[in-house]
PDB file of C-alpha atoms and ligand atoms in Angstrom:
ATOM      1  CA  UNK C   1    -182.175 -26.474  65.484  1.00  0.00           C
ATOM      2  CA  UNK C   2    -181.976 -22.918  63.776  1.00  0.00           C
ATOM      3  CA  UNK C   3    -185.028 -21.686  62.427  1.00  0.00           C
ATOM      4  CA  UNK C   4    -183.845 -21.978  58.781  1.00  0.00           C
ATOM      5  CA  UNK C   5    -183.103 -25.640  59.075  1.00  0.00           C
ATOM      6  CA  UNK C   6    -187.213 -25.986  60.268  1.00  0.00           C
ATOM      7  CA  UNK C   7    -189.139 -27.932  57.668  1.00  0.00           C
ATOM      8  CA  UNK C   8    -192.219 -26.233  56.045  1.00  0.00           C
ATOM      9  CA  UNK C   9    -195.698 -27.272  57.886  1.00  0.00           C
ATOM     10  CA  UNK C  10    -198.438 -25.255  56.885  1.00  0.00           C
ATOM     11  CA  UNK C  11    -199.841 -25.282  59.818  1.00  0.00           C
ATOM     12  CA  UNK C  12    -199.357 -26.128  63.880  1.00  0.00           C
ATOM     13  CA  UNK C  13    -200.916 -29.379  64.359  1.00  0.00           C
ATOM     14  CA  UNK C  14    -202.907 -30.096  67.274  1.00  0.00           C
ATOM     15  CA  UNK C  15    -202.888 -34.179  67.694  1.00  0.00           C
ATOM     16  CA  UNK C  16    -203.441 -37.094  69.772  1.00  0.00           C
ATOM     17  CA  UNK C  17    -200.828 -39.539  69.690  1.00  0.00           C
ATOM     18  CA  UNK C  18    -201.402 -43.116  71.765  1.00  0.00           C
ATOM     19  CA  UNK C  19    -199.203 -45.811  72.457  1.00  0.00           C
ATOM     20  CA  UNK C  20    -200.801 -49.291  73.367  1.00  0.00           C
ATOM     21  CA  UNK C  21    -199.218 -52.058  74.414  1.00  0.00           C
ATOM     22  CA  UNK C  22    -198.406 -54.318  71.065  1.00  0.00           C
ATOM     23  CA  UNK C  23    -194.573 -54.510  69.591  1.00  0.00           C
ATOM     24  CA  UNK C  24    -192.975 -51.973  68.269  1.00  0.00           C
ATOM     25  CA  UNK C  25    -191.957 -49.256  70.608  1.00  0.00           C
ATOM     26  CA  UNK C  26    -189.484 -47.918  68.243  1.00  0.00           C
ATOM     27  CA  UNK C  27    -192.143 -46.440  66.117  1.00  0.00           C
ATOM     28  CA  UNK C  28    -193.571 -44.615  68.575  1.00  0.00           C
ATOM     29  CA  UNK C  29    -190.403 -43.172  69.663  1.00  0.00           C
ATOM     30  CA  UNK C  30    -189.532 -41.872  65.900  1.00  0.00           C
ATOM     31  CA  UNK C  31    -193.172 -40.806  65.805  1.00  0.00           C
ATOM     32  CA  UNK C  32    -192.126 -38.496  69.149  1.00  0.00           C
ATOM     33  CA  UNK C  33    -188.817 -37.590  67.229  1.00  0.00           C
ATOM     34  CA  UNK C  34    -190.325 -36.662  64.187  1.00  0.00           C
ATOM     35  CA  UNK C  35    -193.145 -34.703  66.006  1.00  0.00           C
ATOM     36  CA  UNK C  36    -190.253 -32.538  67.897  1.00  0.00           C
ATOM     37  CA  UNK C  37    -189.296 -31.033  64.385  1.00  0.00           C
ATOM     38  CA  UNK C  38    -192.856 -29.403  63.867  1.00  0.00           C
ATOM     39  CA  UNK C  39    -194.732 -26.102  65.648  1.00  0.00           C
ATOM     40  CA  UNK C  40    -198.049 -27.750  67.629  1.00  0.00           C
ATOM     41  CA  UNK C  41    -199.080 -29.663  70.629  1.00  0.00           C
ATOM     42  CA  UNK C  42    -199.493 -33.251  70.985  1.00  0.00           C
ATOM     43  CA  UNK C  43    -201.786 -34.666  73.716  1.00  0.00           C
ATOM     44  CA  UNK C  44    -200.566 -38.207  74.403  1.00  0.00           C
ATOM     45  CA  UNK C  45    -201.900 -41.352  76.171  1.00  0.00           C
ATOM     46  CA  UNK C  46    -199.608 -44.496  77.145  1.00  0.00           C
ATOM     47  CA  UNK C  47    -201.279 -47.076  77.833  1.00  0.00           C
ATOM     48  CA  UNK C  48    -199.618 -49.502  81.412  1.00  0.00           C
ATOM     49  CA  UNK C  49    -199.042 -52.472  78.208  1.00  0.00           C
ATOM     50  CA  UNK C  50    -197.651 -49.783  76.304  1.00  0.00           C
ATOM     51  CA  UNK C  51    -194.915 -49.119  79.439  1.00  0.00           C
ATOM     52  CA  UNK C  52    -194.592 -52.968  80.006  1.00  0.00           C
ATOM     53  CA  UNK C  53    -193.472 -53.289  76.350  1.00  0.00           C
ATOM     54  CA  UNK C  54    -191.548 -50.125  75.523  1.00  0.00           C
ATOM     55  CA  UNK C  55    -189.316 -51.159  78.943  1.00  0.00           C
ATOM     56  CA  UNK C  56    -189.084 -54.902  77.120  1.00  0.00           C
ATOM     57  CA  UNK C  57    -187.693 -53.630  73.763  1.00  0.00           C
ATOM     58  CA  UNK C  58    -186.259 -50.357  74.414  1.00  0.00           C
ATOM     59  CA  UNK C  59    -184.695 -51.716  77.968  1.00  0.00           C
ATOM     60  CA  UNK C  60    -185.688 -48.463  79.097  1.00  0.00           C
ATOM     61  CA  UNK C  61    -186.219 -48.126  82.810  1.00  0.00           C
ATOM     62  CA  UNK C  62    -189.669 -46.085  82.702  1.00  0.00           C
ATOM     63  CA  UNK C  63    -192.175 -46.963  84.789  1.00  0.00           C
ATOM     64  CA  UNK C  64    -194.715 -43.751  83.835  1.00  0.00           C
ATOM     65  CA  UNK C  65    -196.120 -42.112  80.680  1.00  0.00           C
ATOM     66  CA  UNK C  66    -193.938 -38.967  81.713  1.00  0.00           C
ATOM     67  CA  UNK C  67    -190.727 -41.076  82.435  1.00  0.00           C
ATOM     68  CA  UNK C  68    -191.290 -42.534  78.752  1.00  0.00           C
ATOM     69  CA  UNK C  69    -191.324 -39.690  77.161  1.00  0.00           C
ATOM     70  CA  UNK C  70    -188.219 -37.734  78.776  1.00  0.00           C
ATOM     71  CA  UNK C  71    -186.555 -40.859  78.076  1.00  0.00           C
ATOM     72  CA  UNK C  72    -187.356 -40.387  74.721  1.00  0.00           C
ATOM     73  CA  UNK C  73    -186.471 -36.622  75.258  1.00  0.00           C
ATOM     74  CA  UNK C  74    -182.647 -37.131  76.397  1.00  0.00           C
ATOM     75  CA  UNK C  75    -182.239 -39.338  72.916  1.00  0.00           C
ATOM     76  CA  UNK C  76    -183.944 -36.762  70.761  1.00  0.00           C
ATOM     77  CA  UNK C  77    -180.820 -35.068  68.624  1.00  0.00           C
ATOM     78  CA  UNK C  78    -182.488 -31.861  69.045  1.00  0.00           C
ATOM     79  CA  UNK C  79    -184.439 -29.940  71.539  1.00  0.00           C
ATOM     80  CA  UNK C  80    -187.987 -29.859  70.241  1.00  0.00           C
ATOM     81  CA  UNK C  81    -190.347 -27.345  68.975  1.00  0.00           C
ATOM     82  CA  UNK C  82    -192.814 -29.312  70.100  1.00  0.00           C
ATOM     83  CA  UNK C  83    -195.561 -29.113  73.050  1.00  0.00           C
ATOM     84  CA  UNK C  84    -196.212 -32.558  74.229  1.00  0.00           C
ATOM     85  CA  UNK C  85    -199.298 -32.717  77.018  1.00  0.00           C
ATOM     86  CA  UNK C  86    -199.146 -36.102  78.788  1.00  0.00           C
ATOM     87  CA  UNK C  87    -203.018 -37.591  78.992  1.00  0.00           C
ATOM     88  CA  UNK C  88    -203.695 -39.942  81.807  1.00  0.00           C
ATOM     89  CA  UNK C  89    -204.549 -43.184  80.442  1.00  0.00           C
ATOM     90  CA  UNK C  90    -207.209 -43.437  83.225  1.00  0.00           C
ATOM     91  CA  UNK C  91    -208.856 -40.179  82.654  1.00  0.00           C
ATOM     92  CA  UNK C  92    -211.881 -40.930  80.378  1.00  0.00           C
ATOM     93  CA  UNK C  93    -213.141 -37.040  81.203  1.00  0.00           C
ATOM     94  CA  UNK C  94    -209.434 -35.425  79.995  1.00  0.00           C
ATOM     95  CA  UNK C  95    -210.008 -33.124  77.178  1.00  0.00           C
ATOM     96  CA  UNK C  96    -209.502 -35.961  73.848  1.00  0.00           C
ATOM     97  CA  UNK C  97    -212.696 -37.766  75.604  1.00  0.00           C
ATOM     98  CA  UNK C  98    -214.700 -34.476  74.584  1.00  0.00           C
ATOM     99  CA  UNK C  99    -216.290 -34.025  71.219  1.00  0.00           C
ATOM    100  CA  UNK C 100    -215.865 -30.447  71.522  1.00  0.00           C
ATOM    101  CA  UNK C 101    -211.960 -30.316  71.707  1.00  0.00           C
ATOM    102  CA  UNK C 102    -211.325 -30.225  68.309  1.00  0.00           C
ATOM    103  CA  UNK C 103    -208.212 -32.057  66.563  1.00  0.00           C
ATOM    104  CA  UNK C 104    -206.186 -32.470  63.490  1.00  0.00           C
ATOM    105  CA  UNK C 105    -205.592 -35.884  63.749  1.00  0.00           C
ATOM    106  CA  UNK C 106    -205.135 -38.856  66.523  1.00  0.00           C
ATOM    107  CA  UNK C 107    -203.199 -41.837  65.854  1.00  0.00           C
ATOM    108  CA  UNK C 108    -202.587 -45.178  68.017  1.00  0.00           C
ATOM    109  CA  UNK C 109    -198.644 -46.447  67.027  1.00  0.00           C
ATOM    110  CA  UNK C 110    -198.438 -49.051  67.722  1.00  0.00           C
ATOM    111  CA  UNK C 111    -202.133 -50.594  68.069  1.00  0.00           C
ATOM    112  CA  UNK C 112    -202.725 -53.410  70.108  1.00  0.00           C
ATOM    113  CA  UNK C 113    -205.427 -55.932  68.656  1.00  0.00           C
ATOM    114  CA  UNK C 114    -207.463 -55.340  72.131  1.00  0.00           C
ATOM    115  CA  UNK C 115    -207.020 -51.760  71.794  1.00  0.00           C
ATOM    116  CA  UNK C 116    -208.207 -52.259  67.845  1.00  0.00           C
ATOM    117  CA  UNK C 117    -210.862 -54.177  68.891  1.00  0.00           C
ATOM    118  CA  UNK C 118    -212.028 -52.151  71.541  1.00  0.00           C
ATOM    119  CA  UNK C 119    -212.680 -49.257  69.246  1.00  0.00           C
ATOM    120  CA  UNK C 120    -214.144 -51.337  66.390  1.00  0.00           C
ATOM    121  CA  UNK C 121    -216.735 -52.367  68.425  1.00  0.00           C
ATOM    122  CA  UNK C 122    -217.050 -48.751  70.161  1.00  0.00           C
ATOM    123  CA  UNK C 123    -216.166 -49.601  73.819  1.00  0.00           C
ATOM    124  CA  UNK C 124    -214.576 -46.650  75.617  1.00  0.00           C
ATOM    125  CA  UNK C 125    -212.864 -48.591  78.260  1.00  0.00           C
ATOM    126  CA  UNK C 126    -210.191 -46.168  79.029  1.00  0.00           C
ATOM    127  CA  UNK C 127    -208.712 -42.691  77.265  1.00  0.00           C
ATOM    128  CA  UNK C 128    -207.246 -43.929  74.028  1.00  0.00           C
ATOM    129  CA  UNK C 129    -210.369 -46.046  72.829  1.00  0.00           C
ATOM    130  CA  UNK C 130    -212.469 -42.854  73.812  1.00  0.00           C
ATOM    131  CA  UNK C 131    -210.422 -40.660  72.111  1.00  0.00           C
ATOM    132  CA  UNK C 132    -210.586 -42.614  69.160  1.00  0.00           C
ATOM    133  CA  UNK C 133    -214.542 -42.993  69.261  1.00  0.00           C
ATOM    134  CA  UNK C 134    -214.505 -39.531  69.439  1.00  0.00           C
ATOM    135  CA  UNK C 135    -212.597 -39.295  66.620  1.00  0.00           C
ATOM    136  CA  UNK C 136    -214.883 -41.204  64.768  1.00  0.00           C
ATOM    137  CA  UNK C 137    -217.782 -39.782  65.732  1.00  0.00           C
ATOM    138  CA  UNK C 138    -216.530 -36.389  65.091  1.00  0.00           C
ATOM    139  CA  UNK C 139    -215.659 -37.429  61.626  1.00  0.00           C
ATOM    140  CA  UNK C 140    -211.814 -37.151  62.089  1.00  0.00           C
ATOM    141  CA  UNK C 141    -208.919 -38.586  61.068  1.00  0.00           C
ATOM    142  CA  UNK C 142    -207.749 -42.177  62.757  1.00  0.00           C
ATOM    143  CA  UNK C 143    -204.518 -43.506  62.186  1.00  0.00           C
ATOM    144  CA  UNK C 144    -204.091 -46.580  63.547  1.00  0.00           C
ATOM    145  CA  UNK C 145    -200.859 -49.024  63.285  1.00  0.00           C
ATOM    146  CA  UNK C 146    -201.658 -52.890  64.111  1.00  0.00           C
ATOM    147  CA  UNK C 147    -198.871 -55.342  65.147  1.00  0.00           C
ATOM    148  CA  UNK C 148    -199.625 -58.896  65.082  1.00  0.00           C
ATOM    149  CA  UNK C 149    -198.884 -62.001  62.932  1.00  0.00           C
ATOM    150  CA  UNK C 150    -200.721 -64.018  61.707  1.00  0.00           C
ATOM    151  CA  UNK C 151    -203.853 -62.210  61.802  1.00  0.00           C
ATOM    152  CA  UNK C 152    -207.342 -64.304  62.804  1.00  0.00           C
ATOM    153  CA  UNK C 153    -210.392 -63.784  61.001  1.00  0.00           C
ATOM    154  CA  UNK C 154    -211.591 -61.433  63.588  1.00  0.00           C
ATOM    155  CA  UNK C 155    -208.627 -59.425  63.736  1.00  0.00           C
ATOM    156  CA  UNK C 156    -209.028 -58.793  60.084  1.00  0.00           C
ATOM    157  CA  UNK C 157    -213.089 -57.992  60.346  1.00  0.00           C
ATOM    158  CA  UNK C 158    -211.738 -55.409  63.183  1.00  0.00           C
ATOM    159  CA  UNK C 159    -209.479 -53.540  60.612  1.00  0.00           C
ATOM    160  CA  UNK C 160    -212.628 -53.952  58.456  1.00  0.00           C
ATOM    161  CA  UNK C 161    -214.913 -51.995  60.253  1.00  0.00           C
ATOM    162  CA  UNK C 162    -212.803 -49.444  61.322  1.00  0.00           C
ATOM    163  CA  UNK C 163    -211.600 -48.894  57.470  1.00  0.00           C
ATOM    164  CA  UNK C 164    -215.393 -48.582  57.098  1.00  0.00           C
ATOM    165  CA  UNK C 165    -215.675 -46.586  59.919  1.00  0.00           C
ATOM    166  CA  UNK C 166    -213.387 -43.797  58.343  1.00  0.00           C
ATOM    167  CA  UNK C 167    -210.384 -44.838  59.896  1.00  0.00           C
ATOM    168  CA  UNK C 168    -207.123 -45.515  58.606  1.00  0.00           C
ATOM    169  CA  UNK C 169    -205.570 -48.080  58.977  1.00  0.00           C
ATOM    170  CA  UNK C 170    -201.632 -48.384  58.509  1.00  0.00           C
ATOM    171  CA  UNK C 171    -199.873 -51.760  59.405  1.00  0.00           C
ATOM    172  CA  UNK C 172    -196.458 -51.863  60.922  1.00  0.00           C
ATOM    173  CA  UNK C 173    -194.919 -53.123  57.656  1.00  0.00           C
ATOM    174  CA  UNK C 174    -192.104 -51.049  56.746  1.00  0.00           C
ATOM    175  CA  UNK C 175    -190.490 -51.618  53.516  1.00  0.00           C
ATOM    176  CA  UNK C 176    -187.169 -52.502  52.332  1.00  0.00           C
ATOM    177  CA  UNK C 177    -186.861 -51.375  48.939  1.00  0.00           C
ATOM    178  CA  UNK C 178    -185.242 -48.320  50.378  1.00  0.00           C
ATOM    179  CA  UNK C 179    -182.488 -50.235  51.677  1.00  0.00           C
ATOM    180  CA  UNK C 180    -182.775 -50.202  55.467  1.00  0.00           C
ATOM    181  CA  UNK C 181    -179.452 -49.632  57.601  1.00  0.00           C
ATOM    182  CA  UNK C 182    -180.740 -49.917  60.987  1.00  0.00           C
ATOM    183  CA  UNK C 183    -183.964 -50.647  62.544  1.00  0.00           C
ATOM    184  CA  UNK C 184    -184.079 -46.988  63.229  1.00  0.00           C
ATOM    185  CA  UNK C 185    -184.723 -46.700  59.457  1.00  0.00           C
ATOM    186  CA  UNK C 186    -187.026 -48.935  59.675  1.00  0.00           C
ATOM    187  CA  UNK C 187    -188.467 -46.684  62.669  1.00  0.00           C
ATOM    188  CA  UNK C 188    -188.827 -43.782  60.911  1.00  0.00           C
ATOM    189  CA  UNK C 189    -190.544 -45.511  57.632  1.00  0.00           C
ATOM    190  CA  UNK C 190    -193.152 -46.274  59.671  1.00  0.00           C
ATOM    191  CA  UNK C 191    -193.446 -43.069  61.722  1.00  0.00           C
ATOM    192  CA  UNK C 192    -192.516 -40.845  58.226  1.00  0.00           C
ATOM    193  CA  UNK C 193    -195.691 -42.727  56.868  1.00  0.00           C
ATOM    194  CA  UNK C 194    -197.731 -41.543  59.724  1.00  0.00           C
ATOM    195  CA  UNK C 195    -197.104 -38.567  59.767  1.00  0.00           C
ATOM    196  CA  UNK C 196    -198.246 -38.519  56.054  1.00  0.00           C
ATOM    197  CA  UNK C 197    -201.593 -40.132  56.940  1.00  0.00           C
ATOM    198  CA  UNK C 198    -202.001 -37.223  59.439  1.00  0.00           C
ATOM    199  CA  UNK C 199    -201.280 -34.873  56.899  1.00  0.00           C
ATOM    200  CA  UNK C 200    -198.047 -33.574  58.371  1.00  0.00           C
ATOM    201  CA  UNK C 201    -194.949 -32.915  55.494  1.00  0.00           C
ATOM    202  CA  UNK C 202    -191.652 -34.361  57.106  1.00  0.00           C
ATOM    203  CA  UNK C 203    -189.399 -36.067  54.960  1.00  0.00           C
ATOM    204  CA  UNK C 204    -187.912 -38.979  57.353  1.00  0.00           C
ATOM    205  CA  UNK C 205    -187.310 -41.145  54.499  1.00  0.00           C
ATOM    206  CA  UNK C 206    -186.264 -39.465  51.267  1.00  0.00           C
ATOM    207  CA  UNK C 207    -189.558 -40.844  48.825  1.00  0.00           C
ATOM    208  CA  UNK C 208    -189.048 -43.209  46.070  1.00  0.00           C
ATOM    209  CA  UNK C 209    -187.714 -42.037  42.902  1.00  0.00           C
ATOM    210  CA  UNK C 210    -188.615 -45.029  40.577  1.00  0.00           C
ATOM    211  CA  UNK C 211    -185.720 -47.800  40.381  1.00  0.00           C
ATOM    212  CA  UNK C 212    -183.403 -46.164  37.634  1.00  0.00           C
TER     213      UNK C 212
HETATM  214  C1  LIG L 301    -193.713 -57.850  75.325  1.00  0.00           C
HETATM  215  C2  LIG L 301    -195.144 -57.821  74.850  1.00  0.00           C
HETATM  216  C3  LIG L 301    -195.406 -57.720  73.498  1.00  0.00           C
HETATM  217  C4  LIG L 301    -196.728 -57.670  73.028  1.00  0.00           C
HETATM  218  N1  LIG L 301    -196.938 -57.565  71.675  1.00  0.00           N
HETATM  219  C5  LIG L 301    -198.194 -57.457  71.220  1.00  0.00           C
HETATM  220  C6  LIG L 301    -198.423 -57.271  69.828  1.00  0.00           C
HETATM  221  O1  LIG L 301    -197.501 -57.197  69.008  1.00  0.00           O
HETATM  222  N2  LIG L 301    -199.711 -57.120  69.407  1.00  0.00           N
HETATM  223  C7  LIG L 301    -200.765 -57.150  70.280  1.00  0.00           C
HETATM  224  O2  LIG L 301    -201.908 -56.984  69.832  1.00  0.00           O
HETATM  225  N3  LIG L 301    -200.565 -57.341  71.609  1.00  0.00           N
HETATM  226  C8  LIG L 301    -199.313 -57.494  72.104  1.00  0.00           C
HETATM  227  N4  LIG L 301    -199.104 -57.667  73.455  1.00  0.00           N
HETATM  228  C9  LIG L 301    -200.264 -57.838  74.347  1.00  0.00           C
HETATM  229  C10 LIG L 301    -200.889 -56.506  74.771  1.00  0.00           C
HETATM  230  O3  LIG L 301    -199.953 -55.723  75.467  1.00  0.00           O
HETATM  231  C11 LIG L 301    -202.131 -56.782  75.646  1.00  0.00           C
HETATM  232  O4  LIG L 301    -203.168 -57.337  74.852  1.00  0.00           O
HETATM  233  C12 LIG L 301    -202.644 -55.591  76.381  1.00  0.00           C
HETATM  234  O5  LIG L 301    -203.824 -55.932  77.084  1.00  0.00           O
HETATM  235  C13 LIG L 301    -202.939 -54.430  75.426  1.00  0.00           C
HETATM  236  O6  LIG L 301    -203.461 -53.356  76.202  1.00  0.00           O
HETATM  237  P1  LIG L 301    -203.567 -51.898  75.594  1.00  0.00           P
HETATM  238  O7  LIG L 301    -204.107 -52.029  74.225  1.00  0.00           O
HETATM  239  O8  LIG L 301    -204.494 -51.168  76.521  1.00  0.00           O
HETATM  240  O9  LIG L 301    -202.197 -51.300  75.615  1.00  0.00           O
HETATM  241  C14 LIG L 301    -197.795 -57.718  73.945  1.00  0.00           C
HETATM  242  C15 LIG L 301    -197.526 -57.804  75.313  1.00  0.00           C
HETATM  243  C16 LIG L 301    -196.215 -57.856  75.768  1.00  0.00           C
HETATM  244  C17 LIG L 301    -195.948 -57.935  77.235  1.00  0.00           C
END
């Protein structure tokens, strides 16, 4: 990528991206693609569901956080600008855990309903629900992406509280009005729209122009 085809980001972001173990690997893959097109570093945490799924829907043969994302990597059209910094899931002292490392934005895509409900009721079981109580605390921004249908009651009072809570909360509903090709457009509606709730500008989806 030459440096005139580089979008326009203010700013490098510094970010924590998680993957938990509900559906919907492919957003978190054009989430990684996306990210590769912007100056910054993104810590990132994988959860062992996370692994389990992304090896169920991508039939990728990855059996670690690092072997997910260099298989992610070698399907990237581009070589990335981007400085990813793999987080051990395990590691509830790594640097996101702290308070004091400051961030411009963490989100969980997608967000299992444990891992949802584990930070609405502010357990800190393992890295990503720590780094998102941090978060929190801290008064950051959250962006988290739920996958589950139907919902039960207390899945929905989970979203609840972390709405209340500051958090964001962006479903894994992409839409069709702009005419879908492939579920990587589908993909990148969901990661484009992420991106926007972290406050990074990248186009993945060209934005609705009314109907005419
Ligand atoms: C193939 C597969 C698909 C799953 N899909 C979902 C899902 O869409 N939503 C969800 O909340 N959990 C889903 N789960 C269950 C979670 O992976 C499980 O609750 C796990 O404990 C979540 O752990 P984590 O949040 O630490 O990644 C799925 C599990 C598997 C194996």
């Amino acid at each position: 990528m030459s440096e005139s085809e580089l979008p326009e980001v203010e700013n490098e972001k510094r970010l924590v991206i998680a993957i938990s173990g509900a559906s919907g690997s492919l957003y978190a893959l054009h989430l990684i693609q996306a990210l590769n097109r912007i100056r910054g570093t993104t810590q990132l945490i994988v959860s062992p569901s996370a692994i389990r799924v992304f090896r169920q829907e991508m039939e990728a043969n990855v059996s670690s956080a690092s072997d997910l994302l260099g298989w992610i990597q070698e399907r990237s059209p581009a070589p990335g600008i981007h400085q990813f910094e793999i987080q051990n899931f395990a590691d509830i002292g790594a640097r996101a855990a702290s308070g004091s490392s400051h961030h411009d934005g963490m989100a969980i895509v997608p967000c299992s309903m444990k891992t949802l409900a584990s930070i609405a009721h502010g357990m800190s079981g393992n890295l990503i629900e720590r780094a998102a109580d941090v978060t929190l605390k801290e008064r950051g921004r959250l962006v988290v992406v739920p996958r589950e249908t139907p919902y039960s009651l207390i899945h929905l009072r989970n979203m609840t509280s972390l709405t209340e809570a500051g958090a964001i909360v962006l479903p894994a509903s992409p839409g069709f009005y702009h005419r879908p090709a492939s579920f990587d457009d589908l993909g990148r509606f969901i990661a484009g729209r992420v991106l926007s709730a972290l406050g990074v500008r990248l186009e993945l989806i060209p934005p609705w122009d009314g109907d005419s």
